[in-house]
CSV table of C-alpha atoms in Angstrom, one decimal:
chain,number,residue,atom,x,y,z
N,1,UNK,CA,-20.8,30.7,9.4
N,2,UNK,CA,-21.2,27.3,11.3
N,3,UNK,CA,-21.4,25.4,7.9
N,4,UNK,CA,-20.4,24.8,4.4
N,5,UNK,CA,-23.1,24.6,1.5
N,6,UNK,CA,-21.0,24.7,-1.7
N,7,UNK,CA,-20.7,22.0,-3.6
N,8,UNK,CA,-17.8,20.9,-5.2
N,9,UNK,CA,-17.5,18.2,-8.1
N,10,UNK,CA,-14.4,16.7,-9.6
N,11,UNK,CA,-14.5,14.5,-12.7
N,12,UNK,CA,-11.9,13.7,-15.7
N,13,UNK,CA,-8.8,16.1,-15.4
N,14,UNK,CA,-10.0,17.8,-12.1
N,15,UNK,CA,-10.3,14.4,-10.7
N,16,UNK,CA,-6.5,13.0,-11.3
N,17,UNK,CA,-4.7,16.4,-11.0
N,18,UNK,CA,-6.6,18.0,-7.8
N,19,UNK,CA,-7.7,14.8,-5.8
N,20,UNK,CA,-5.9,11.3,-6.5
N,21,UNK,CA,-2.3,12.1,-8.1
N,22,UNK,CA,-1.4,13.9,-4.9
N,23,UNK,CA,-1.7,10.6,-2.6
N,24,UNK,CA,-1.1,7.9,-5.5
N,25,UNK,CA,2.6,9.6,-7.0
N,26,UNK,CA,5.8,11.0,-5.6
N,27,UNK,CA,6.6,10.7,-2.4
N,28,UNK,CA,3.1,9.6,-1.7
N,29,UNK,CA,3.2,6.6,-3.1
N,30,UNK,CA,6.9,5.9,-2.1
N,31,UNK,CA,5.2,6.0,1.2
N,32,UNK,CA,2.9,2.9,0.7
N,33,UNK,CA,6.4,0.9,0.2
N,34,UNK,CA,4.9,-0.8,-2.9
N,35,UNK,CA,4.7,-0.1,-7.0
N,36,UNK,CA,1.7,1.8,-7.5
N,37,UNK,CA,0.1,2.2,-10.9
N,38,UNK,CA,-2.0,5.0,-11.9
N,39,UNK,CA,-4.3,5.5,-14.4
N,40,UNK,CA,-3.6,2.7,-16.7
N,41,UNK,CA,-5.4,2.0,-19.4
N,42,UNK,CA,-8.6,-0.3,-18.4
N,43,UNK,CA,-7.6,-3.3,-18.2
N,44,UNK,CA,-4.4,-2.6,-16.9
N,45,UNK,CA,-2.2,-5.7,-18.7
N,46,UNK,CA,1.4,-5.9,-16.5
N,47,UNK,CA,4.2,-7.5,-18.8
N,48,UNK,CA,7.0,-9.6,-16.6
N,49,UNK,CA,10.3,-10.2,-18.9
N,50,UNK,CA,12.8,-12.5,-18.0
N,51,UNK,CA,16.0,-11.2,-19.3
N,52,UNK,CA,17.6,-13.2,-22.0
N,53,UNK,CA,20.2,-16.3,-20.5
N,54,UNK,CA,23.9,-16.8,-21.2
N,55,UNK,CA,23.6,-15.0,-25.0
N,56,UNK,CA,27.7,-15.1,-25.5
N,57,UNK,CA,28.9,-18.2,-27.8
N,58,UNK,CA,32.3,-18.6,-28.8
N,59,UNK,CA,33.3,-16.7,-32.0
N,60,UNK,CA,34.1,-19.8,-34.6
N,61,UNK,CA,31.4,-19.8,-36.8
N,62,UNK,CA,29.5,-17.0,-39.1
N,63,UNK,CA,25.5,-16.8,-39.3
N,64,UNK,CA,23.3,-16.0,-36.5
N,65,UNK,CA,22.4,-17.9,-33.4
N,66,UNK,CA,20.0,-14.8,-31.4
N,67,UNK,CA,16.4,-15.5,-32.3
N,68,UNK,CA,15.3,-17.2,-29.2
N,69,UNK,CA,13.4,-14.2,-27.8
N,70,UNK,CA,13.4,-13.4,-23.8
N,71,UNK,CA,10.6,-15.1,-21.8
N,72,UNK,CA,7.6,-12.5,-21.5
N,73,UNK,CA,4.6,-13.5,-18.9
N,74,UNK,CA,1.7,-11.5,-18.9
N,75,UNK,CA,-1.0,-10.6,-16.1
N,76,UNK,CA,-4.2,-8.6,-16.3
N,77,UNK,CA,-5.0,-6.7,-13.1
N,78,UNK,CA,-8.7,-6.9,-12.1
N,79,UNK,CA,-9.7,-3.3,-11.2
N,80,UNK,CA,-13.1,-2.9,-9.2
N,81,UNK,CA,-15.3,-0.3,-9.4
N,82,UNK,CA,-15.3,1.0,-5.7
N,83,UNK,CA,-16.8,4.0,-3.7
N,84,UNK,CA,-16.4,6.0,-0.5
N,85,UNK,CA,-18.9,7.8,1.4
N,86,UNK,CA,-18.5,9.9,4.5
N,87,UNK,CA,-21.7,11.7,6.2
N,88,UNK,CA,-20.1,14.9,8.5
N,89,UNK,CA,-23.0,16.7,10.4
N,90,UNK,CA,-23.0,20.4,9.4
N,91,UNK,CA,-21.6,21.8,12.7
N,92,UNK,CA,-18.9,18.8,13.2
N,93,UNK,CA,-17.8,19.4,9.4
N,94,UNK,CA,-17.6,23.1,9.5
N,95,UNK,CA,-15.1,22.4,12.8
N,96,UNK,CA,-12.8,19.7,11.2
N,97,UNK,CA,-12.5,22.5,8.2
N,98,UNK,CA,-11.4,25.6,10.1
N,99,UNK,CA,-9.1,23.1,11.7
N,100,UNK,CA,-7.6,22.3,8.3
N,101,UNK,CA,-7.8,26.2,7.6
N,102,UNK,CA,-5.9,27.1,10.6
N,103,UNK,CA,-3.0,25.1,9.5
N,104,UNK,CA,-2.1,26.9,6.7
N,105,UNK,CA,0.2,29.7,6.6
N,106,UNK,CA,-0.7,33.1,6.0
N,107,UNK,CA,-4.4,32.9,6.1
N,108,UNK,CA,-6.7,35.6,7.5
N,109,UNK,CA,-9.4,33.7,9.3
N,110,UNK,CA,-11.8,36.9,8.9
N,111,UNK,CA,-11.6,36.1,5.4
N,112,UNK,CA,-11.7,33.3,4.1
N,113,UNK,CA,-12.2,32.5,0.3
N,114,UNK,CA,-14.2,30.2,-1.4
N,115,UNK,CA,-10.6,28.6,-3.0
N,116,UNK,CA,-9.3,28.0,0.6
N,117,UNK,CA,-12.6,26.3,1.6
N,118,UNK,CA,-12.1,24.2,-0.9
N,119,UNK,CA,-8.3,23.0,-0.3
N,120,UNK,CA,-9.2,22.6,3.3
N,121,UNK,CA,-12.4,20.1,2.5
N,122,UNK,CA,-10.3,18.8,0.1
N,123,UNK,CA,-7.3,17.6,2.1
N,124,UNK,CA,-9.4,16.3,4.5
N,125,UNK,CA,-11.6,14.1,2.5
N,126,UNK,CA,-8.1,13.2,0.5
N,127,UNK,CA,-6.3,11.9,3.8
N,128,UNK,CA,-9.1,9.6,4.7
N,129,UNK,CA,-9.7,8.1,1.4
N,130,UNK,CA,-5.8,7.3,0.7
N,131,UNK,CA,-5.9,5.8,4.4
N,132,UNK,CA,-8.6,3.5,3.3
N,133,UNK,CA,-7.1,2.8,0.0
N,134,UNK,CA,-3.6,1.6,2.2
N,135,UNK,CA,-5.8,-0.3,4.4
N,136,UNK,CA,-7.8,-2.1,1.7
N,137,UNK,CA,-4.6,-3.1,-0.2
N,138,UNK,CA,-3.4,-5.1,2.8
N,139,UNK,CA,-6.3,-6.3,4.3
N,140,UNK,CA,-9.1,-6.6,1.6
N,141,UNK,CA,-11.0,-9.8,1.1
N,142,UNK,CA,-13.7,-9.4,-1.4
N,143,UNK,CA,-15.4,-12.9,0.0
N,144,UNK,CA,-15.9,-11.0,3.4
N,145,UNK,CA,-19.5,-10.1,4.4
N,146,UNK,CA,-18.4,-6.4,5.1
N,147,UNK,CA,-15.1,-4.7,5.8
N,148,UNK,CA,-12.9,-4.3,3.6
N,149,UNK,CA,-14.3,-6.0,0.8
N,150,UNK,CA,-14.2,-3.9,-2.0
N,151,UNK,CA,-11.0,-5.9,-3.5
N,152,UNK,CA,-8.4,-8.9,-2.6
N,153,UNK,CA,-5.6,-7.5,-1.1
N,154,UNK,CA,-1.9,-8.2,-0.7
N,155,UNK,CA,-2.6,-10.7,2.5
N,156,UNK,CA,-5.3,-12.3,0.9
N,157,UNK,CA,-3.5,-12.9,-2.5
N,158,UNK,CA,-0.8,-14.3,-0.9
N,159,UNK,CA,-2.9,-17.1,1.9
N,160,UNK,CA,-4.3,-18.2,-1.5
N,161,UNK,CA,-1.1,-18.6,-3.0
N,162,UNK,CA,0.3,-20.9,0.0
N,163,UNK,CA,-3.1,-23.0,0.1
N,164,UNK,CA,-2.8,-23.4,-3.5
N,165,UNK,CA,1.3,-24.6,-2.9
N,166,UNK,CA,2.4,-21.3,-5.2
N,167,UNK,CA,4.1,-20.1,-2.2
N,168,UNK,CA,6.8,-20.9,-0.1
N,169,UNK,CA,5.4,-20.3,3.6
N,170,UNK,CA,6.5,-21.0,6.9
N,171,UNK,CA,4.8,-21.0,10.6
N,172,UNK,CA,6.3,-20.0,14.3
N,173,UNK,CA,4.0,-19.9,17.1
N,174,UNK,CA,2.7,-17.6,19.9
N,175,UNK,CA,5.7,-19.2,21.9
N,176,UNK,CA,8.2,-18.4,19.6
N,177,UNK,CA,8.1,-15.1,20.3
N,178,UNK,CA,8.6,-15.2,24.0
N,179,UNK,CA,12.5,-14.6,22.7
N,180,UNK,CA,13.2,-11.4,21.3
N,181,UNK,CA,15.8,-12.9,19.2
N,182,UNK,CA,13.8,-15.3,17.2
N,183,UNK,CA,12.5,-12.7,14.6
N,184,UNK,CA,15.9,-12.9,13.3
N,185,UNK,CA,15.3,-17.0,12.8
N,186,UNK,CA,12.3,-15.8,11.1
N,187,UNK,CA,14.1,-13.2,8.7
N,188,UNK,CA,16.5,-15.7,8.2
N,189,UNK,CA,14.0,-18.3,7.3
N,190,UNK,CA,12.3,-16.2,4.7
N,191,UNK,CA,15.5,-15.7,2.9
N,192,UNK,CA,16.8,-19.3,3.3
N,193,UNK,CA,13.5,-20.3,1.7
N,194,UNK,CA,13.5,-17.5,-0.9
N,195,UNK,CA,13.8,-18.7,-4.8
N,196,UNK,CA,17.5,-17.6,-5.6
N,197,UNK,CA,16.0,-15.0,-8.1
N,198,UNK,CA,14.7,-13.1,-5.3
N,199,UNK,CA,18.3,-13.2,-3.6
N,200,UNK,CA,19.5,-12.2,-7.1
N,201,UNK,CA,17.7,-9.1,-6.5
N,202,UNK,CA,18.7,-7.6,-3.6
N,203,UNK,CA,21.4,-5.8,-5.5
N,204,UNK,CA,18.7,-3.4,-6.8
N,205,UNK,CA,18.1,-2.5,-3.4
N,206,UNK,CA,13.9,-2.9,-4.0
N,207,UNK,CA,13.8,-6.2,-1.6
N,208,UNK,CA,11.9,-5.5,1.8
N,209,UNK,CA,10.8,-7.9,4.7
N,210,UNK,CA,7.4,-6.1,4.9
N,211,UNK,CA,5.8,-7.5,8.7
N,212,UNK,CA,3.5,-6.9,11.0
N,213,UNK,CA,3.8,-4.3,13.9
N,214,UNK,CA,4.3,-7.2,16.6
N,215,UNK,CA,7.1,-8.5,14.8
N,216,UNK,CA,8.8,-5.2,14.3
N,217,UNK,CA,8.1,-4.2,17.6
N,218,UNK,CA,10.3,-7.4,18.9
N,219,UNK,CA,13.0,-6.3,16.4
N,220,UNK,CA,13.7,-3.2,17.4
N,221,UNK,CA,13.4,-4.9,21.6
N,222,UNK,CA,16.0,-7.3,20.1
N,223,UNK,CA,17.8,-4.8,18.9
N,224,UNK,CA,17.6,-2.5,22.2
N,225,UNK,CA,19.3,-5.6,24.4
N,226,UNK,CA,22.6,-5.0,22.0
N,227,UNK,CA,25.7,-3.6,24.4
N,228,UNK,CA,26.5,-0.9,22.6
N,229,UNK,CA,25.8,2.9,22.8
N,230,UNK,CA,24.2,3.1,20.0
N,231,UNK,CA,21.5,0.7,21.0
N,232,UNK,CA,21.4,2.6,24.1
N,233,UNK,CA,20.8,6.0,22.0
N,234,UNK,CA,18.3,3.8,19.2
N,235,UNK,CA,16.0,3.0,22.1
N,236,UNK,CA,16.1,6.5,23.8
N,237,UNK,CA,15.7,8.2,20.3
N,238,UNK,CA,13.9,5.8,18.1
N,239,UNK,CA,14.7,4.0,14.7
N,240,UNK,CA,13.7,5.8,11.8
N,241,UNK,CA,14.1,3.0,9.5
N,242,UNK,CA,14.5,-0.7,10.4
N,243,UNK,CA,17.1,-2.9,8.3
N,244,UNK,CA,18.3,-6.3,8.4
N,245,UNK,CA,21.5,-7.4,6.5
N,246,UNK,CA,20.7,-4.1,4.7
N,247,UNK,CA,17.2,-5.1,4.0
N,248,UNK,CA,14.5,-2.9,4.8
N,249,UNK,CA,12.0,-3.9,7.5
N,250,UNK,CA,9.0,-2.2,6.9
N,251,UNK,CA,6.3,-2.2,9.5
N,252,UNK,CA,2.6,-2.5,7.5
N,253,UNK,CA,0.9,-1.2,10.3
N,254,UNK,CA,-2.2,-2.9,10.0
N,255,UNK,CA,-3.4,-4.3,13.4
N,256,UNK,CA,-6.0,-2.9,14.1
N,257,UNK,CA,-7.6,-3.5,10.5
N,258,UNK,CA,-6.6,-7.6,10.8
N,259,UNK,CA,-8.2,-7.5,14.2
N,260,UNK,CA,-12.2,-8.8,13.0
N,261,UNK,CA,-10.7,-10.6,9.9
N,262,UNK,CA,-10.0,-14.2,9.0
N,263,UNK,CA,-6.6,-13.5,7.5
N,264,UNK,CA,-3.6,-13.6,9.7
N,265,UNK,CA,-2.7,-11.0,12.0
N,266,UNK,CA,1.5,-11.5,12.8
N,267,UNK,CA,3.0,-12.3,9.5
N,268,UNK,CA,6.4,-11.6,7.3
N,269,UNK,CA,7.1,-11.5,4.0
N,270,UNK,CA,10.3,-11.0,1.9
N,271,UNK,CA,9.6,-9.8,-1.8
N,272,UNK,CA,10.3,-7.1,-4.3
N,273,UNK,CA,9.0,-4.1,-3.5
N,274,UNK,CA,7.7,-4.1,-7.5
N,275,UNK,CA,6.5,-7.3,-7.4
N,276,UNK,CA,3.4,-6.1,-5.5
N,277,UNK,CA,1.4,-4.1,-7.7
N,278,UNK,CA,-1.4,-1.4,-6.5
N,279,UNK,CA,-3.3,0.2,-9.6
N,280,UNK,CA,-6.4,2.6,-9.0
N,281,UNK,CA,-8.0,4.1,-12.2
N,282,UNK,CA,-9.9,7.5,-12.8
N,283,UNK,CA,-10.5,7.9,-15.9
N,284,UNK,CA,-11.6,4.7,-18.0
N,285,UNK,CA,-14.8,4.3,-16.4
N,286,UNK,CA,-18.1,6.8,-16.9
N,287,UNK,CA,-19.5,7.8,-13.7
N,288,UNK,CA,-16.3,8.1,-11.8
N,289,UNK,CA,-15.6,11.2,-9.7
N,290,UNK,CA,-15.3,13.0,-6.3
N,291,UNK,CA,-18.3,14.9,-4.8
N,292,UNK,CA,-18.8,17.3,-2.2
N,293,UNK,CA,-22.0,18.8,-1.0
N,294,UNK,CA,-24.4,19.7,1.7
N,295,UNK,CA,-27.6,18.2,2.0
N,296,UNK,CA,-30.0,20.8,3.5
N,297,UNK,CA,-32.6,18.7,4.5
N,298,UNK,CA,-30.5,16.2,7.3
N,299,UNK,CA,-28.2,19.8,8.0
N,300,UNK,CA,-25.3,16.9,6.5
N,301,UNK,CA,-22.2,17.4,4.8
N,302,UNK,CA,-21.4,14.5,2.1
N,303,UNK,CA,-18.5,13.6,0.5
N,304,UNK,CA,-18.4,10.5,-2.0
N,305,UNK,CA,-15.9,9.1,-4.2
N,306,UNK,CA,-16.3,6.5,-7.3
N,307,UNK,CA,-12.9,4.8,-8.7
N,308,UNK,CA,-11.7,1.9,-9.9
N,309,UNK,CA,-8.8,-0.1,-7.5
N,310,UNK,CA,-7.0,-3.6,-7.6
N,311,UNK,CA,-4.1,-5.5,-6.5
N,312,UNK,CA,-1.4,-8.2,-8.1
N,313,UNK,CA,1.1,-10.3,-6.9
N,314,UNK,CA,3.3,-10.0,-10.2
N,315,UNK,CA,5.3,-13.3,-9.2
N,316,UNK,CA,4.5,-15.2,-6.6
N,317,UNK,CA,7.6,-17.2,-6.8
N,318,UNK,CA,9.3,-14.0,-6.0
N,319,UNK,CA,7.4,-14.2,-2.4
N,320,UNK,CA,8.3,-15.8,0.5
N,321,UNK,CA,5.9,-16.0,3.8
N,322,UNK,CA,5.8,-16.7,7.5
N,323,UNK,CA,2.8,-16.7,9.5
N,324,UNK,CA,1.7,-17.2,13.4
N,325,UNK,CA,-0.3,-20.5,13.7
């Protein structure tokens, strides 16, 4: 065998349980550091309650005084209808498959069934699509000629939201960073700037200075030049997780994505981890599936994927931003 001809097509059920719930719930999508919404009904209408203000009154008088109701804000997240395609030529495919295959445990690779074919092609289209999906939620910009233009995401939601003076922002400067230490003037900066109900909400424990890998790379340098032993055994063994002031500092590893875009490539942002919103939907639009198949005629193996996807800064007033000029 030196290729794979059966097709494989998931749609409705097949298509959430098999293929997208795997990468977009659980610890999957506790991985992308962000609320993720699946499936929700078309359009997906997100509700923001502002819990009701100082409701005790002093007890002197009978009748009732609780009818002002809390304040309720409502946003509509605008889901695009999106697809993937990857072209694999037959002998190149076949390879990357029995590579998958030969991961598993217990697997007699003089026999392989049609069901472990299919879990191997599977995984493999699966990883690359939710990589893309990550990628496009940070870095999409449907104005862009090509890239990642399927959808506005995160960065681009937010650059509108400081040009239009919805967001409190900041600046520091290729300089700047010559000092280690300043990404702590930067941290501090974000939350100095914050609106107090975002410092209201780091009890929760969902608030997260999510940055880019330059800044989080001078962090953890900042944090090596400590006199301690246990810097001495951070930098020899590596940081796990990044904190400061018992924030999480999240590195959005986007780089090499940002590199051919007009959005800004060393940022930070301080926000609640719910207020940014990823929603993908599979089953409120005809059409939508994930294909597999071999096209005879090229000797190509296809894969394609139709969905819908969007982002949504739920408050922006719950954002803070700082950004190299």
């Amino acid at each position: 065998m030196t290729y794979l001809e059966n097709s494989k097509q998931y749609t409705g059920s097949d298509l959430e349980n098999i293929f997208f719930r795997p990468i977009l719930t659980g610890q999957s999508a506790k991985e992308l550091g962000v609320r993720v919404l699946y499936n929700m009904p078309q359009a997906a209408h997100i509700q923001l309650w502002d819990g009701q203000r100082n409701i005790l009154q002093k007890f002197t008088t009978a009748g009732w005084n609780g009818s002002t109701p809390p304040t309720r804000t409502e946003k509509t997240i605008n889901l695009q209808r999106v697809k993937a395609e990857i072209g694999f030529s037959a002998a190149d495919y076949f390879s990357m498959v029995y590579e998958k295959i030969s991961t598993i445990v217990d697997v007699n690779m003089e026999d392989l069934s049609g069901t472990i074919l299919e879990r191997a092609e599977t995984e493999l289209f699966r990883q690359v699509l939710a990589e893309n999906i990550r990628a496009t939620m940070w870095a999409g910009n449907s104005a862009a000629d090509d890239g990642y233009n399927t959808f506005d995401g995160f960065l681009k939601l937010i650059e509108d939201g400081v040009t239009a003076s919805r967001i409190v922002d900041s600046t520091y400067t290729e300089s700047n960073l010559a000092d280690n230490s300043y990404v702590t003037t930067i941290f501090d900066q974000l939350w100095t700037n914050a609106d107090p109900h975002i410092q209201d909400l780091k009890t929760d424990g969902q608030l997260a200075y999510f940055v880019s890998s330059d800044l989080c790379y001078l962090y953890e340098k900042h944090l090596d030049q400590k006199g301690v032993d246990a810097a001495y055994i951070d930098a020899v063994n590596g940081r796990p997780q990044l904190a400061y002031h018992g924030i999480p500092v999240i590195d959005v590893r986007m780089g090499s994505y940002l590199a051919d875009t007009s959005l800004h490539q060393s940022f930070a942002l301080l926000t609640d981890r719910r207020n940014l919103v990823m929603a993908v939907n599979t089953a409120d639009m005809p059409g939508n599936e994930v294909r597999m198949w071999y096209n005879p005629d090229v000797m190509e193996n296809r894969q394609r994927a139709v969905f819908m996807a969007g982002c949504l800064l739920l408050d922006e007033k719950l954002i803070t931003y700082a950004y190299k000029q």
